[in-house]
Short mmCIF file of C-alpha atoms in Angstrom, two decimals:
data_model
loop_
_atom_site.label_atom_id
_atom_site.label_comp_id
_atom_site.label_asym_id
_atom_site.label_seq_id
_atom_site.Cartn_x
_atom_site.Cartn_y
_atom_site.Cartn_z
CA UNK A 21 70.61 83.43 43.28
CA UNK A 22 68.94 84.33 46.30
CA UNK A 23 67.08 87.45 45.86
CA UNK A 24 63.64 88.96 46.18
CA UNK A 25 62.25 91.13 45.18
CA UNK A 26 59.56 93.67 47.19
CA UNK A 27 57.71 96.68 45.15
CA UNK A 28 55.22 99.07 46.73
CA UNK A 29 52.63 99.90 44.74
CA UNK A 30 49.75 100.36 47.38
CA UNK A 31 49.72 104.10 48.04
CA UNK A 32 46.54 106.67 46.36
CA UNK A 33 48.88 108.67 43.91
CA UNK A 34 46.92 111.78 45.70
CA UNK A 35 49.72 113.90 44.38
CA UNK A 36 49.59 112.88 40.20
CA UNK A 37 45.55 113.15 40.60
CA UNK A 38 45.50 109.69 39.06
CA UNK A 39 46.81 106.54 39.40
CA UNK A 40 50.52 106.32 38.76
CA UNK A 41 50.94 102.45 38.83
CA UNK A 42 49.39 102.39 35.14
CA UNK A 43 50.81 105.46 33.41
CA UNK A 44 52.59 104.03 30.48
CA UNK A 45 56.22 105.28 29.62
CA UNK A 46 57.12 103.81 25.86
CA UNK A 47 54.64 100.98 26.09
CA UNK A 48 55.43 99.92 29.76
CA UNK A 49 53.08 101.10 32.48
CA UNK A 50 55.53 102.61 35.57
CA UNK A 51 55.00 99.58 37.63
CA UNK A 52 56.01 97.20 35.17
CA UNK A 53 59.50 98.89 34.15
CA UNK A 54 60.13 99.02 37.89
CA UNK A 55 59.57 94.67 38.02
CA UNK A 56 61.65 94.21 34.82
CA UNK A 57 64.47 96.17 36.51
CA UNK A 58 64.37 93.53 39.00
CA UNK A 59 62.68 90.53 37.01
CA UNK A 60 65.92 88.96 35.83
CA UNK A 61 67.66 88.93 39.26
CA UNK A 62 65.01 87.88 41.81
CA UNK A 63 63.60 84.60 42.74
CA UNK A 64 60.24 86.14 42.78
CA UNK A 65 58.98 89.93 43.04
CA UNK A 66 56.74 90.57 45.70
CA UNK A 67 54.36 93.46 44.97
CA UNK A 68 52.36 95.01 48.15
CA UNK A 69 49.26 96.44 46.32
CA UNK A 70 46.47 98.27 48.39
CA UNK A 71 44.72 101.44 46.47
CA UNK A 72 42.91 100.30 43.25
CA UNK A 73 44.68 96.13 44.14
CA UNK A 74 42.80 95.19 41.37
CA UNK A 75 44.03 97.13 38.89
CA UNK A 76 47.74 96.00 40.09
CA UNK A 77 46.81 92.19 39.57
CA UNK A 78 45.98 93.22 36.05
CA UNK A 79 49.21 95.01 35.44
CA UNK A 80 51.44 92.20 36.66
CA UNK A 81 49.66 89.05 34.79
CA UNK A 82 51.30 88.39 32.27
CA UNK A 83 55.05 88.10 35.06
CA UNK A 84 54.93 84.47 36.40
CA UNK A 85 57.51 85.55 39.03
CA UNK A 86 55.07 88.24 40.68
CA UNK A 87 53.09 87.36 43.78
CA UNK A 88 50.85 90.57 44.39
CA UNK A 89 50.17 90.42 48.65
CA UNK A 90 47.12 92.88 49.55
CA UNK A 91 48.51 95.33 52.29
CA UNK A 92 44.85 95.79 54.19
CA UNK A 93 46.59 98.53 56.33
CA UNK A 94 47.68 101.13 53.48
CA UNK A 95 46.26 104.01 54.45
CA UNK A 96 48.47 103.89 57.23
CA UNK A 97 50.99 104.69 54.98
CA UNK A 98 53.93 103.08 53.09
CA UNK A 99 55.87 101.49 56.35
CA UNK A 100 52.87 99.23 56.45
CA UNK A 101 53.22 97.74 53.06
CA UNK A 102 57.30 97.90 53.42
CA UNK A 103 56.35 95.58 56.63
CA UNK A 104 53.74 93.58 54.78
CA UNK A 105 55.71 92.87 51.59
CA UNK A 106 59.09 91.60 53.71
CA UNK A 107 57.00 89.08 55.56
CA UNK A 108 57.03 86.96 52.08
CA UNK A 109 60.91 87.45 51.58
CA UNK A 110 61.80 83.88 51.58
CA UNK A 111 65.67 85.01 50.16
CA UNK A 112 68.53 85.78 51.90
CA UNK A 113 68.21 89.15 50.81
CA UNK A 114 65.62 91.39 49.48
CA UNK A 115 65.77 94.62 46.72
CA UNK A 116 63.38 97.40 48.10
CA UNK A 117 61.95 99.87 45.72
CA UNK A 118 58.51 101.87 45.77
CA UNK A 119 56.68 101.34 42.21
CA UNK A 120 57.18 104.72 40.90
CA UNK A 121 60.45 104.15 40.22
CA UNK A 122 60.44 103.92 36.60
CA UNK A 123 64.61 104.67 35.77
CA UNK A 124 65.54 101.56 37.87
CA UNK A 125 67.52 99.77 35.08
CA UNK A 126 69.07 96.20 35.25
CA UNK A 127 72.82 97.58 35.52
CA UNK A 128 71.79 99.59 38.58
CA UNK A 129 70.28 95.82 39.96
CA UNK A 130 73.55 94.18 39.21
CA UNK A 131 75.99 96.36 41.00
CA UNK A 132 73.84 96.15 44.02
CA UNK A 133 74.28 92.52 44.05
CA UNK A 134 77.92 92.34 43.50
CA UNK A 135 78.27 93.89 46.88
CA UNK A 136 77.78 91.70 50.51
CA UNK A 137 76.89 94.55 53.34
CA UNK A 138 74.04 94.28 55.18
CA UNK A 139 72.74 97.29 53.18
CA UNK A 140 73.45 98.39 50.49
CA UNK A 141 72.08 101.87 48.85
CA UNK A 142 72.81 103.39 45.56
CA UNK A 143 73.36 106.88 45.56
CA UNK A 144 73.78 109.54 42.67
CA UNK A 145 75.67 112.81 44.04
CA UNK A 146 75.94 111.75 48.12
CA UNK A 147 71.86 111.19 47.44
CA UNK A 148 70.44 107.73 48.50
CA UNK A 149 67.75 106.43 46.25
CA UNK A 150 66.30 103.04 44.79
CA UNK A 151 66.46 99.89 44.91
CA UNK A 152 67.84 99.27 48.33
CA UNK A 153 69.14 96.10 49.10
CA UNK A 154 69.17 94.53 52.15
CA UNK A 155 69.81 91.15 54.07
CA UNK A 156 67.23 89.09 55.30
CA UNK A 157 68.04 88.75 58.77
CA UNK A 158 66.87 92.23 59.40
CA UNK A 159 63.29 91.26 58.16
CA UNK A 160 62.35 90.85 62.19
CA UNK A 161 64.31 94.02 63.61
CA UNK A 162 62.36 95.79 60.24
CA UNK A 163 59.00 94.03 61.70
CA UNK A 164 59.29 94.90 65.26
CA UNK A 165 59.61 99.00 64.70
CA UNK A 166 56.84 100.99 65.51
CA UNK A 167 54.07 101.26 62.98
CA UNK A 168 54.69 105.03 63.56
CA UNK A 169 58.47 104.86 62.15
CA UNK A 170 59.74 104.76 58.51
CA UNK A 171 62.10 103.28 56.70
CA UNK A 172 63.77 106.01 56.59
CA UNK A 173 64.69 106.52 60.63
CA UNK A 174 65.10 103.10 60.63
CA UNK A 175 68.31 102.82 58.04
CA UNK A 176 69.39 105.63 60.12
CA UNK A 177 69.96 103.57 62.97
CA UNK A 178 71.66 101.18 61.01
CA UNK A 179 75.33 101.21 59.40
CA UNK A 180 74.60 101.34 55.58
CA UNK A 181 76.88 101.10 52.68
CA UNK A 182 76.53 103.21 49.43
CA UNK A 183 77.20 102.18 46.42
CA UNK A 184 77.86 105.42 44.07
CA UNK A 185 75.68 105.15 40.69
CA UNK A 186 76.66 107.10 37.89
CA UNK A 187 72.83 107.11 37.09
CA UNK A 188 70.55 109.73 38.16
CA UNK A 189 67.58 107.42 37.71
CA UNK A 190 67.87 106.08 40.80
CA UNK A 191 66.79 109.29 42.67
CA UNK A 192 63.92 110.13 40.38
CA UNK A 193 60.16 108.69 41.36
CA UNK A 194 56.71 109.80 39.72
CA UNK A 195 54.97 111.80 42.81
CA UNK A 196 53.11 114.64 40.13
CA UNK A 197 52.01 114.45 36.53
CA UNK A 198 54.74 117.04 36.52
CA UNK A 199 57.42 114.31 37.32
CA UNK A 200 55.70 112.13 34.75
CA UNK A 201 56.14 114.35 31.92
CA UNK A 202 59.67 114.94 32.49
CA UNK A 203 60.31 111.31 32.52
CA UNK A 204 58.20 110.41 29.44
CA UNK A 205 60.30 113.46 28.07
CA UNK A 206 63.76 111.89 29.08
CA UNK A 207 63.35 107.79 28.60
CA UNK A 208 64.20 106.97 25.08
CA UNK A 209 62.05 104.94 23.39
CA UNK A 210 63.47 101.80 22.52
#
């Protein structure tokens, strides 16, 4: 297995008017069910904190496979911290996912990695969403954008492959309290 894991989790949550990373859903704050998606399958999960870092090492303590990497440049926005988390991908290929992603489920992880593309998105309905995965030998093309760029218009200068997911969790992300609520109303508990 050679897979990592990178999770952004530096961003202000200006949106939910408080910070998203540590909402709980059935016991689990957001940003840990988005690393136990991913736990089982990666080598280690890198998580690119920035806003409120401290309160990120505290959520990931007790997960031995979580290295938490300070992204000094967040407010820049959330290229910065894609950029700063892929610069400790030591795999041959990386799963991409912003924190707020609490629906990310293990099957979802395992189908990705079945497949061998260079990348390799899941979409629900011809809609791309999360975890992307992608090969490590773009880490340098990824690095050498402009800060000004996304990840977005870069994969759309690049030939991805979509993997259809039968699992509208990949497309949904916390951005309001609104979003929250839905979720909390929606996720099971186990």
């Amino acid at each position: 297995m050679s897979v990592d894991g990178v999770i952004l989790a530096a961003g202000y949550s200006s949106r939910a008017n408080t910070f998203k990373m540590e909402l709980e859903i059935n016991n689990k704050t957001i940003l840990q069910r988005c690393i136990e998606s991913l736990y089982d399958e990666c080598n280690k999960i890198i998580v690119v904190s920035g806003y409120r870092h401290e309160k990120i090492d505290k959520l990931v303590k007790d997960y031995s496979k979580v290295k938490v990497i300070y992204n000094e440049e967040f407010p820049k926005g959330m290229f910065s911290s894609v950029k700063k988390g892929i610069e400790n991908v030591t795999a041959k290929r990386f799963l991409l996912s912003p924190g707020d992603y609490p629906m990310i489920n293990k099957d979802i992880v395992k189908k990705l990695l079945k497949r061998q593309e260079e990348i390799v998105i899941p979409s629900f309905n011809k809609r791309g969403g999360h975890p992307i995965l992608l090969k490590s030998i773009l880490i340098k093309e990824i690095l050498n954008e402009p800060d000004d760029s996304n990840l977005k218009i870069y994969l759309s200068k690049k030939r991805c492959s979509y993997l259809n997911i039968d699992d509208k969790g990949i497309l949904l992300d916390v951005d309001t309290i609104e979003d929250y609520n839905y979720l909390k109303s929606i996720i099971l508990p186990k």
